CSV table of C-alpha atoms and ligand atoms in Angstrom, one decimal:
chain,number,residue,atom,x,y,z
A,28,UNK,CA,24.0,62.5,171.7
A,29,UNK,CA,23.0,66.4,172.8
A,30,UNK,CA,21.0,66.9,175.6
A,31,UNK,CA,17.5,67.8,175.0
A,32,UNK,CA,15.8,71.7,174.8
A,33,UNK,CA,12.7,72.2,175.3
A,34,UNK,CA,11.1,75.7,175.2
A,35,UNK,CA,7.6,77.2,174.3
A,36,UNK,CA,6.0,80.6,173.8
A,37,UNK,CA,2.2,81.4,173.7
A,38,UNK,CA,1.2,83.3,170.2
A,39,UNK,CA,0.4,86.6,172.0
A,40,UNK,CA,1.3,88.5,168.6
A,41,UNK,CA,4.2,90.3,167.4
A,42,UNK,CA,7.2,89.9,169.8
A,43,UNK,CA,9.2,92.5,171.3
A,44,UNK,CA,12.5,93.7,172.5
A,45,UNK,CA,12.2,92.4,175.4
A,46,UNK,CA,11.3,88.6,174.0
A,47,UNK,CA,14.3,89.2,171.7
A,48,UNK,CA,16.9,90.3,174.6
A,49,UNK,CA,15.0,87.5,177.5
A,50,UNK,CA,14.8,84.5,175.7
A,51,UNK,CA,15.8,84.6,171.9
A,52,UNK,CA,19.2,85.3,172.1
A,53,UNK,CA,19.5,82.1,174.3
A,54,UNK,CA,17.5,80.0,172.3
A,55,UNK,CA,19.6,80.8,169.5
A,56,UNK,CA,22.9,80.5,171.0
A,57,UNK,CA,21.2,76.7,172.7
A,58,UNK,CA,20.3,75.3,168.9
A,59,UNK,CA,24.3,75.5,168.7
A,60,UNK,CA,25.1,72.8,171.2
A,61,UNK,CA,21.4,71.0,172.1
A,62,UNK,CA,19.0,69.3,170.5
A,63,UNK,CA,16.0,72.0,170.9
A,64,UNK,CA,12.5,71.8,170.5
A,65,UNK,CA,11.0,75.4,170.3
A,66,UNK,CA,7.0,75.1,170.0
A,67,UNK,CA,4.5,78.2,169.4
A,68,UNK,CA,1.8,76.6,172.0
A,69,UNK,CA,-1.2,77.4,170.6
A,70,UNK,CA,-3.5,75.6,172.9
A,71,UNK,CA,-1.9,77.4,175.8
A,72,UNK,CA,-3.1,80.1,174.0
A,73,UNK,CA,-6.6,79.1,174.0
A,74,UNK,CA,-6.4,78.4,177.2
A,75,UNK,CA,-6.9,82.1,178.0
A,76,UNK,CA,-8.4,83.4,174.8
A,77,UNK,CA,-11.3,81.1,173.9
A,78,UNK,CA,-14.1,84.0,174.1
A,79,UNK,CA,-12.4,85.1,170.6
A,80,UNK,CA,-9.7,82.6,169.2
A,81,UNK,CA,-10.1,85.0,166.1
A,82,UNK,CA,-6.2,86.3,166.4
A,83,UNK,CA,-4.3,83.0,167.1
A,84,UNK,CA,-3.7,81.6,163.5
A,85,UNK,CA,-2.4,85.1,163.2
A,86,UNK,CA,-0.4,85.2,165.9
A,87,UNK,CA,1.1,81.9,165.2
A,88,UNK,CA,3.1,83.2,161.9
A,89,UNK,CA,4.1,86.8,163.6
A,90,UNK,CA,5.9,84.1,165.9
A,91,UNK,CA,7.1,82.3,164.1
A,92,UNK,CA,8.5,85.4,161.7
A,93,UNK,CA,9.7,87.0,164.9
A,94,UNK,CA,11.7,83.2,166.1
A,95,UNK,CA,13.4,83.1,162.3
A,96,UNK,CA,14.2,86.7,162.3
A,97,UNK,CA,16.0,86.2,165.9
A,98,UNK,CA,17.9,84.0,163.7
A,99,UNK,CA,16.2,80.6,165.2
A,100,UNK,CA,17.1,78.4,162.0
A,101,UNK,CA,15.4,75.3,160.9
A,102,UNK,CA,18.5,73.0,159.7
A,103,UNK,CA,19.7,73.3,163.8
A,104,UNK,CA,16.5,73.1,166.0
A,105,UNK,CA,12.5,72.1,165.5
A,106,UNK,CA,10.5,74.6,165.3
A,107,UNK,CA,6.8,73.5,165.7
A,108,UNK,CA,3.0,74.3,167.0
A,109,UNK,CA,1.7,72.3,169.5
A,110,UNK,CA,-1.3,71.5,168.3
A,111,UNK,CA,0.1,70.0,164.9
A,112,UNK,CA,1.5,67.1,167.2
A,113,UNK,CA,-1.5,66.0,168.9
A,114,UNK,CA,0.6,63.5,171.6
A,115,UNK,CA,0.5,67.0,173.3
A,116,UNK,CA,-3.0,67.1,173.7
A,117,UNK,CA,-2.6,63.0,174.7
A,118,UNK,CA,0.2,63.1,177.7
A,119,UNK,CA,-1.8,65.9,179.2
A,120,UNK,CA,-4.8,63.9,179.5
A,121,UNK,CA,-2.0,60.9,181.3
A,122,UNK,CA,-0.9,63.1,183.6
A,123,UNK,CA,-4.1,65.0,184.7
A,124,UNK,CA,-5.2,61.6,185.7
A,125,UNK,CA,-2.2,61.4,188.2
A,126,UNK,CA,-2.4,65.1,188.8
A,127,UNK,CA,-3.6,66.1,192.4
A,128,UNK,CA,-6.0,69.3,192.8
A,129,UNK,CA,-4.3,70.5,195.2
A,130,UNK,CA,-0.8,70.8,193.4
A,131,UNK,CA,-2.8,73.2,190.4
A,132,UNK,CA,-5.0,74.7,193.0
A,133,UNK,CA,-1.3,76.0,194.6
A,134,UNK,CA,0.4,77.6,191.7
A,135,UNK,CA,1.2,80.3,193.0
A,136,UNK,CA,1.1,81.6,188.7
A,137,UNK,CA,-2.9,81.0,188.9
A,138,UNK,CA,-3.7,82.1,191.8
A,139,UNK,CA,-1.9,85.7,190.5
A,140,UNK,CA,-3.9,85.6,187.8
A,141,UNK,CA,-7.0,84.6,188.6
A,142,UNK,CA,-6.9,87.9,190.5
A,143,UNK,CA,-5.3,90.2,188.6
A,144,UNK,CA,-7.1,89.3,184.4
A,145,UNK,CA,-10.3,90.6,185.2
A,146,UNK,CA,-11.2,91.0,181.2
A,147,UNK,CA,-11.7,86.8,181.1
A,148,UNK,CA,-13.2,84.3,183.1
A,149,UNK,CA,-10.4,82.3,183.4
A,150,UNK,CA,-11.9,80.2,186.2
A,151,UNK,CA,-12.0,77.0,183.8
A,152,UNK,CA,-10.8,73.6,183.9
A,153,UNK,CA,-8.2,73.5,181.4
A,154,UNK,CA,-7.2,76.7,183.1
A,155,UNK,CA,-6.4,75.3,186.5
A,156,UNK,CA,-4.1,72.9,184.3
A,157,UNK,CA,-2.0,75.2,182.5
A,158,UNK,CA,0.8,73.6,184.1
A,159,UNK,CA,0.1,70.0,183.4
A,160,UNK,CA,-0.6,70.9,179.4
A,161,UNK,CA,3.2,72.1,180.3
A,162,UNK,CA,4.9,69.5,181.6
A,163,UNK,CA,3.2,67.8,179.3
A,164,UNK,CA,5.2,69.6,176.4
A,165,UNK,CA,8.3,69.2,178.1
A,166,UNK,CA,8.1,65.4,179.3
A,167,UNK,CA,6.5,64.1,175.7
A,168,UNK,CA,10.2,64.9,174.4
A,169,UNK,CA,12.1,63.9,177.7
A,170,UNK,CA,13.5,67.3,177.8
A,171,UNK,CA,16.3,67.8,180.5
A,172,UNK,CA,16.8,71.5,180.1
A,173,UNK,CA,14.3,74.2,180.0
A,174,UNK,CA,15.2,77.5,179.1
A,175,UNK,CA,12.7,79.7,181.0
A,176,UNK,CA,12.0,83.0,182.9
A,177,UNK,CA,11.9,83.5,186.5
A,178,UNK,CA,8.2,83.8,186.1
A,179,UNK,CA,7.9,80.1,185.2
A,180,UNK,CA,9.9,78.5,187.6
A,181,UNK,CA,6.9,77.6,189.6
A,182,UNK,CA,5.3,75.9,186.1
A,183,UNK,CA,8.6,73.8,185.7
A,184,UNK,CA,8.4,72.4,189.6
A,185,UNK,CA,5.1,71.4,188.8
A,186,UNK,CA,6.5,69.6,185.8
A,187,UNK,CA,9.1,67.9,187.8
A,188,UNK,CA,6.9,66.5,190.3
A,189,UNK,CA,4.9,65.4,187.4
A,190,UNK,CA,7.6,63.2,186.1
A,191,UNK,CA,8.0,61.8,189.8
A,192,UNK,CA,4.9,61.0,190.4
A,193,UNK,CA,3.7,59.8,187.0
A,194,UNK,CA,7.2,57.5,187.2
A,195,UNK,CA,5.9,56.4,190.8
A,196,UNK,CA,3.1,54.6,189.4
A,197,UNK,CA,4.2,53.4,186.5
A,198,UNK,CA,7.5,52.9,186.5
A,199,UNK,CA,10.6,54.6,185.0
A,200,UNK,CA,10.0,56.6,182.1
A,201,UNK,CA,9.6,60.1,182.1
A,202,UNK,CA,13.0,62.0,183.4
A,203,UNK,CA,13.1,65.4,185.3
A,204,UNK,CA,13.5,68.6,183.7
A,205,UNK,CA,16.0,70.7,184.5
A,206,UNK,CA,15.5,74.2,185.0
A,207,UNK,CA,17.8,76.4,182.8
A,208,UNK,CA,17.0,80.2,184.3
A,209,UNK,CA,17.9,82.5,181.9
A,210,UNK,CA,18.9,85.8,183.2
A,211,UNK,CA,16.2,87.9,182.2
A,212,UNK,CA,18.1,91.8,181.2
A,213,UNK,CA,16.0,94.5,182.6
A,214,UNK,CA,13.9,96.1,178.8
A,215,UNK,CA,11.9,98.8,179.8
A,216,UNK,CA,8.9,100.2,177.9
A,217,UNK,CA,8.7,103.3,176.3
A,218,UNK,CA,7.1,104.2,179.3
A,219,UNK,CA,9.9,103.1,181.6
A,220,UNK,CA,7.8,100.1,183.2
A,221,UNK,CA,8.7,96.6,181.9
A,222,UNK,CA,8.2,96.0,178.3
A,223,UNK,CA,4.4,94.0,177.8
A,224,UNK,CA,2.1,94.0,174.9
A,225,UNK,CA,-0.7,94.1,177.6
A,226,UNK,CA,0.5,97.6,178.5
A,227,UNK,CA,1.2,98.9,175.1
A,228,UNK,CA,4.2,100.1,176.1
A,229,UNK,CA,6.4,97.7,173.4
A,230,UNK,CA,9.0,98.1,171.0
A,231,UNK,CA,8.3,95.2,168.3
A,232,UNK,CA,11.0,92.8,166.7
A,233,UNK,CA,8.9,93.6,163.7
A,234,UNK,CA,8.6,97.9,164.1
A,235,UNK,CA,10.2,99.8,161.0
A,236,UNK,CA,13.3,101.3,161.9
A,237,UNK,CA,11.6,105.1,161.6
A,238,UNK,CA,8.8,103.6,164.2
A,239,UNK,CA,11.6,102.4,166.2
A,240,UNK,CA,12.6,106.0,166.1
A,241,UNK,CA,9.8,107.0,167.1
A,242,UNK,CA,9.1,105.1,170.0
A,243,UNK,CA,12.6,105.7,171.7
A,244,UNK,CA,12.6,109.5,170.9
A,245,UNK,CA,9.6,109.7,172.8
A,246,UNK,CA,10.4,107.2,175.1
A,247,UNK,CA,10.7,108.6,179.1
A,248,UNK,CA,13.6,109.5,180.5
A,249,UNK,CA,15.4,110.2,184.1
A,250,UNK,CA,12.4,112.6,185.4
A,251,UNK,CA,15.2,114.7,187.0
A,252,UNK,CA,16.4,116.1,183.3
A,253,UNK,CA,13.5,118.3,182.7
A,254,UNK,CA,15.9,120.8,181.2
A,255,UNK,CA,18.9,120.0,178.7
A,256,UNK,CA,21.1,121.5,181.6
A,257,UNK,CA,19.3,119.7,184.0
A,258,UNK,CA,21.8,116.8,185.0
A,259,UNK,CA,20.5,113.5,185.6
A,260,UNK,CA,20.9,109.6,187.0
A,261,UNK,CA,21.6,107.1,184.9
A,262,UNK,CA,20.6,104.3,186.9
A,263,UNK,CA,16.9,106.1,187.1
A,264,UNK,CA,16.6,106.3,182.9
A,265,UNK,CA,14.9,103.3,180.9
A,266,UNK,CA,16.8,104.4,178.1
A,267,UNK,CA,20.0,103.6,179.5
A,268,UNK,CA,18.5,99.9,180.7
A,269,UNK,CA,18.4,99.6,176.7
A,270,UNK,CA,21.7,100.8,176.2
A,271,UNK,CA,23.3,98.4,178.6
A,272,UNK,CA,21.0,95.7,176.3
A,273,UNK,CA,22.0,96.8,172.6
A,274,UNK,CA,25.0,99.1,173.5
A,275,UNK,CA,28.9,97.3,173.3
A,276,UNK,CA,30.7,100.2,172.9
A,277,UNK,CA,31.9,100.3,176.3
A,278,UNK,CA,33.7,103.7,176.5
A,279,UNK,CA,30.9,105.7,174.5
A,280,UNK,CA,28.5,104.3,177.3
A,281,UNK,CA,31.0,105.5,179.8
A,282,UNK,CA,31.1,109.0,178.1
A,283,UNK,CA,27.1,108.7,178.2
A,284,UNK,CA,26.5,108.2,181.8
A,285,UNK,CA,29.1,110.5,182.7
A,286,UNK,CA,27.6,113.2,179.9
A,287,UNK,CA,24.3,112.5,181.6
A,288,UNK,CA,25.7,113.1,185.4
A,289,UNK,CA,27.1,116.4,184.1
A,290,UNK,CA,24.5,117.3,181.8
A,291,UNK,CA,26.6,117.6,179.0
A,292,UNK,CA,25.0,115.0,177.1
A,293,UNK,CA,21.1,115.8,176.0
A,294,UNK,CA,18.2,112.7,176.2
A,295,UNK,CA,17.9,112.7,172.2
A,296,UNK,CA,21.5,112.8,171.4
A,297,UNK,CA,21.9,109.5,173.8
A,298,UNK,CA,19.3,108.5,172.1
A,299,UNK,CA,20.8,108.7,169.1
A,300,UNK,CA,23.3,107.0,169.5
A,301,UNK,CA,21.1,104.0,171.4
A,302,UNK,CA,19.3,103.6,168.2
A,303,UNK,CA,22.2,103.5,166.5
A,304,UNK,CA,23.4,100.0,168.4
A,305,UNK,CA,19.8,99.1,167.9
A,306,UNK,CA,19.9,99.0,164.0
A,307,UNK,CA,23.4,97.6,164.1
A,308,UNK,CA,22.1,94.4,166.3
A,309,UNK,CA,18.3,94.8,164.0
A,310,UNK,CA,20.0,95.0,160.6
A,311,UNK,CA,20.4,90.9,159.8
A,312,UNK,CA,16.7,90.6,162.3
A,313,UNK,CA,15.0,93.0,159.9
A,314,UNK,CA,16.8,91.4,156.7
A,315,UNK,CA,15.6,87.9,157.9
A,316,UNK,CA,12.3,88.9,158.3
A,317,UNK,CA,11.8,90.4,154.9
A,318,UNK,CA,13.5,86.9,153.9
A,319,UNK,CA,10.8,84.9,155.4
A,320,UNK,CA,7.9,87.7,155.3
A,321,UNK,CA,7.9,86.8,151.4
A,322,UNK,CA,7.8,83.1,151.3
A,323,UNK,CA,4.5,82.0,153.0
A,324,UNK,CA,5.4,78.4,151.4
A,325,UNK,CA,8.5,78.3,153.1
A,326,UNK,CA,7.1,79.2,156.1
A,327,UNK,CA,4.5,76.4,156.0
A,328,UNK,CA,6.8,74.0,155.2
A,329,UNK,CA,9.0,74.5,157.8
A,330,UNK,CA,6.2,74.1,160.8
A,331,UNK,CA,5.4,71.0,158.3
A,332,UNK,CA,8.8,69.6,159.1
A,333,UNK,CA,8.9,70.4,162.7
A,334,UNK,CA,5.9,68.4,163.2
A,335,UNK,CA,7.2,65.3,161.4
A,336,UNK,CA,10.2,65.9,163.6
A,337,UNK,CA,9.1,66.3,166.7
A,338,UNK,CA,6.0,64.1,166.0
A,339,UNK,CA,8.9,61.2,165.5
A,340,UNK,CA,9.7,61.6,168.8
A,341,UNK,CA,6.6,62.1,170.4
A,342,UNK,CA,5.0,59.2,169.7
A,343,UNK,CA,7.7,57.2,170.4
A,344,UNK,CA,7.2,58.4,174.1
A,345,UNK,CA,3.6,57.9,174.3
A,346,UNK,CA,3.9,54.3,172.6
A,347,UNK,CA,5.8,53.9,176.0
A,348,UNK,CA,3.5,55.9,177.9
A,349,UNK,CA,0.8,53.7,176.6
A,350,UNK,CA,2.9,50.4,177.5
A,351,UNK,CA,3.4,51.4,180.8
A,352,UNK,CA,0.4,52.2,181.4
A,353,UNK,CA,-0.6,48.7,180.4
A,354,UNK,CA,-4.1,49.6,178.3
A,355,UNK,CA,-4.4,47.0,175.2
A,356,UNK,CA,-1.4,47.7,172.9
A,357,UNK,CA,-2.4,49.4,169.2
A,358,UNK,CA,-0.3,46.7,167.5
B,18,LIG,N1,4.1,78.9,180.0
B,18,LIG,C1,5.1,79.4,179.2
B,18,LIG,C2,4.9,81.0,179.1
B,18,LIG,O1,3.9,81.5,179.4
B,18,LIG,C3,5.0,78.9,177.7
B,18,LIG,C4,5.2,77.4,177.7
B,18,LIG,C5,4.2,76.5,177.4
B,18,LIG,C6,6.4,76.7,178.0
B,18,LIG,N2,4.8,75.2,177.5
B,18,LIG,C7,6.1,75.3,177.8
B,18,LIG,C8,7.7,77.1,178.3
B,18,LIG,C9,7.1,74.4,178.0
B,18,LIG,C10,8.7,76.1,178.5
B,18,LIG,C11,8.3,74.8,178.4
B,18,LIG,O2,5.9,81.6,178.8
């Protein structure tokens, strides 16, 4: 039997280069070899956007157009929302009962953004346990691997300490998580700081190629090449961060860096030929997407059967959660 994946991504909206080149190329290449659970977490979502949960439906089916366009495909993994399996919402009540304050009051992750989003008051219960609604996610399928950033690693201890300490009083029956840290490829903005909806800065899985265009013509540069003849660096360029993403063409990047060092390469002609590698790795993204953009029945009937699928195996956790526990069984 594979080992179990599980990974989730909060609906933020359309998802961008850096989404595509951080997580969903793994994810893809993981439905090959693992059983995977992928889930658009839509109550995390809520979590931070309650004032005005106006955009989430929304952002749920860019998702979920953005996952199937990465080439996430629903004969080889489950892809689900959260909320459409409701044992979610029921393990994370379990666990908060075991969960000490202290441990959520710790996160390092909240206590970095209680400070730093200052457009929400995000100074609510269910915010402080953001990471138990998490392990929650991951311990309802008895995941062992978790694909995640660097920037979750604190979530996913939290997770496994869960499992220990909800197994400590009741026995043996939620395993520990494994981290799997995927190596996060640097994908600058257009204005050379890392790529974030939040700072509008984003090249989108979704962008038409002549946006694309766009985006990366204007997109900053090694500040030292003011001129054409002005030679530059380019380990100080975002645009070259992107080429080392998309670009495979070993020896044109060597010509590039070294026409860049001797200024006999100008910024749009390299990025030319960036955009070039983009389209060529975009091509079957953007053909999916029109695929899947035009069948809104398809779409709804492929979250329908990721939530029988992963409901299956949900519930048959929490009928053991339940047992072990010891309430009165549902029989
Ligand atoms: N917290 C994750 C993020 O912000 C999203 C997430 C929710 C998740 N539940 C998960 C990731 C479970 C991995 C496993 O990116």
């Amino acid at each position: 039997m594979a080992q179990r994946v599980f990974s989730g991504m909060r609906p933020t909206g359309k998802l961008h280069l850096g989404h595509l080149a951080g997580a969903l190329t793994n994810w893809v290449r993981l439905q090959e070899d693992y059983e995977c659970f992928y889930s658009i977490v839509d109550w995390h979502a809520l979590m931070s956007d309650y004032a005005d949960s106006s955009t989430i439906r929304s952002n749920c089916s860019e998702v979920l157009l953005d996952w199937l366009a990465a080439g996430l495909d629903p004969e080889k993994c489950i892809i689900f929302v959260q909320s459409h399996v409701p044992q979610h919402a029921e393990l994370h009540l379990a666990l908060s009962m075991v969960t000490p304050l202290g441990w959520l009051q710790r996160n390092p992750t909240y206590k970095e953004q209680i400070i730093n989003i200052q457009n929400r008051d995000l100074s609510t219960y269910a915010f402080l346990g953001y990471p138990v609604l998490m392990a929650a996610d991951i311990l309802l399928y008895k995941a062992e691997i978790v694909p995640v950033g660097e920037d979750q690693s604190a979530h996913l201890e939290i997770s496994r300490e869960m499992a220990r300490r909800f197994n400590s009083f009741f026995g043996d029956i939620l395993p520990e998580p494994q981290i799997m840290l995927t190596p996060t490829p640097k994908v600058p903005g257009t204005d050379g700081r890392k790529m974030s909806k939040s700072y509008g800065n984003s090249i989108n899985i979704a962008d038409h190629p002549d946006e694309m265009w766009q985006k990366i013509r204007t997109m900053i540069t090694d500040p030292a090449r003011e001129r054409r003849t002005d030679p530059g660096e380019p380990e100080k360029c975002p645009v070259w961060d992107i080429h080392k993403v998309f670009n495979d063409d070993e020896e044109e990047k060597r010509e590039i860096a070294h026409g860049c060092r001797t200024a006999g390469i100008g910024c749009v002609d390299c990025k030319k030929k960036l955009m070039n590698h983009v389209n060529r790795v975009m091509a079957p993204i953007r053909e999916r997407r029109a695929f899947y953009e035009g069948r809104p029945d398809l779409l709804q009937s492929i979250l329908r059967e990721g939530a029988v699928r992963a409901g299956a195996a949900a519930r048959k956790t929490m009928d053991e959660v339940i047992a072990a526990i010891g309430f009165v069984p549902r029989g």
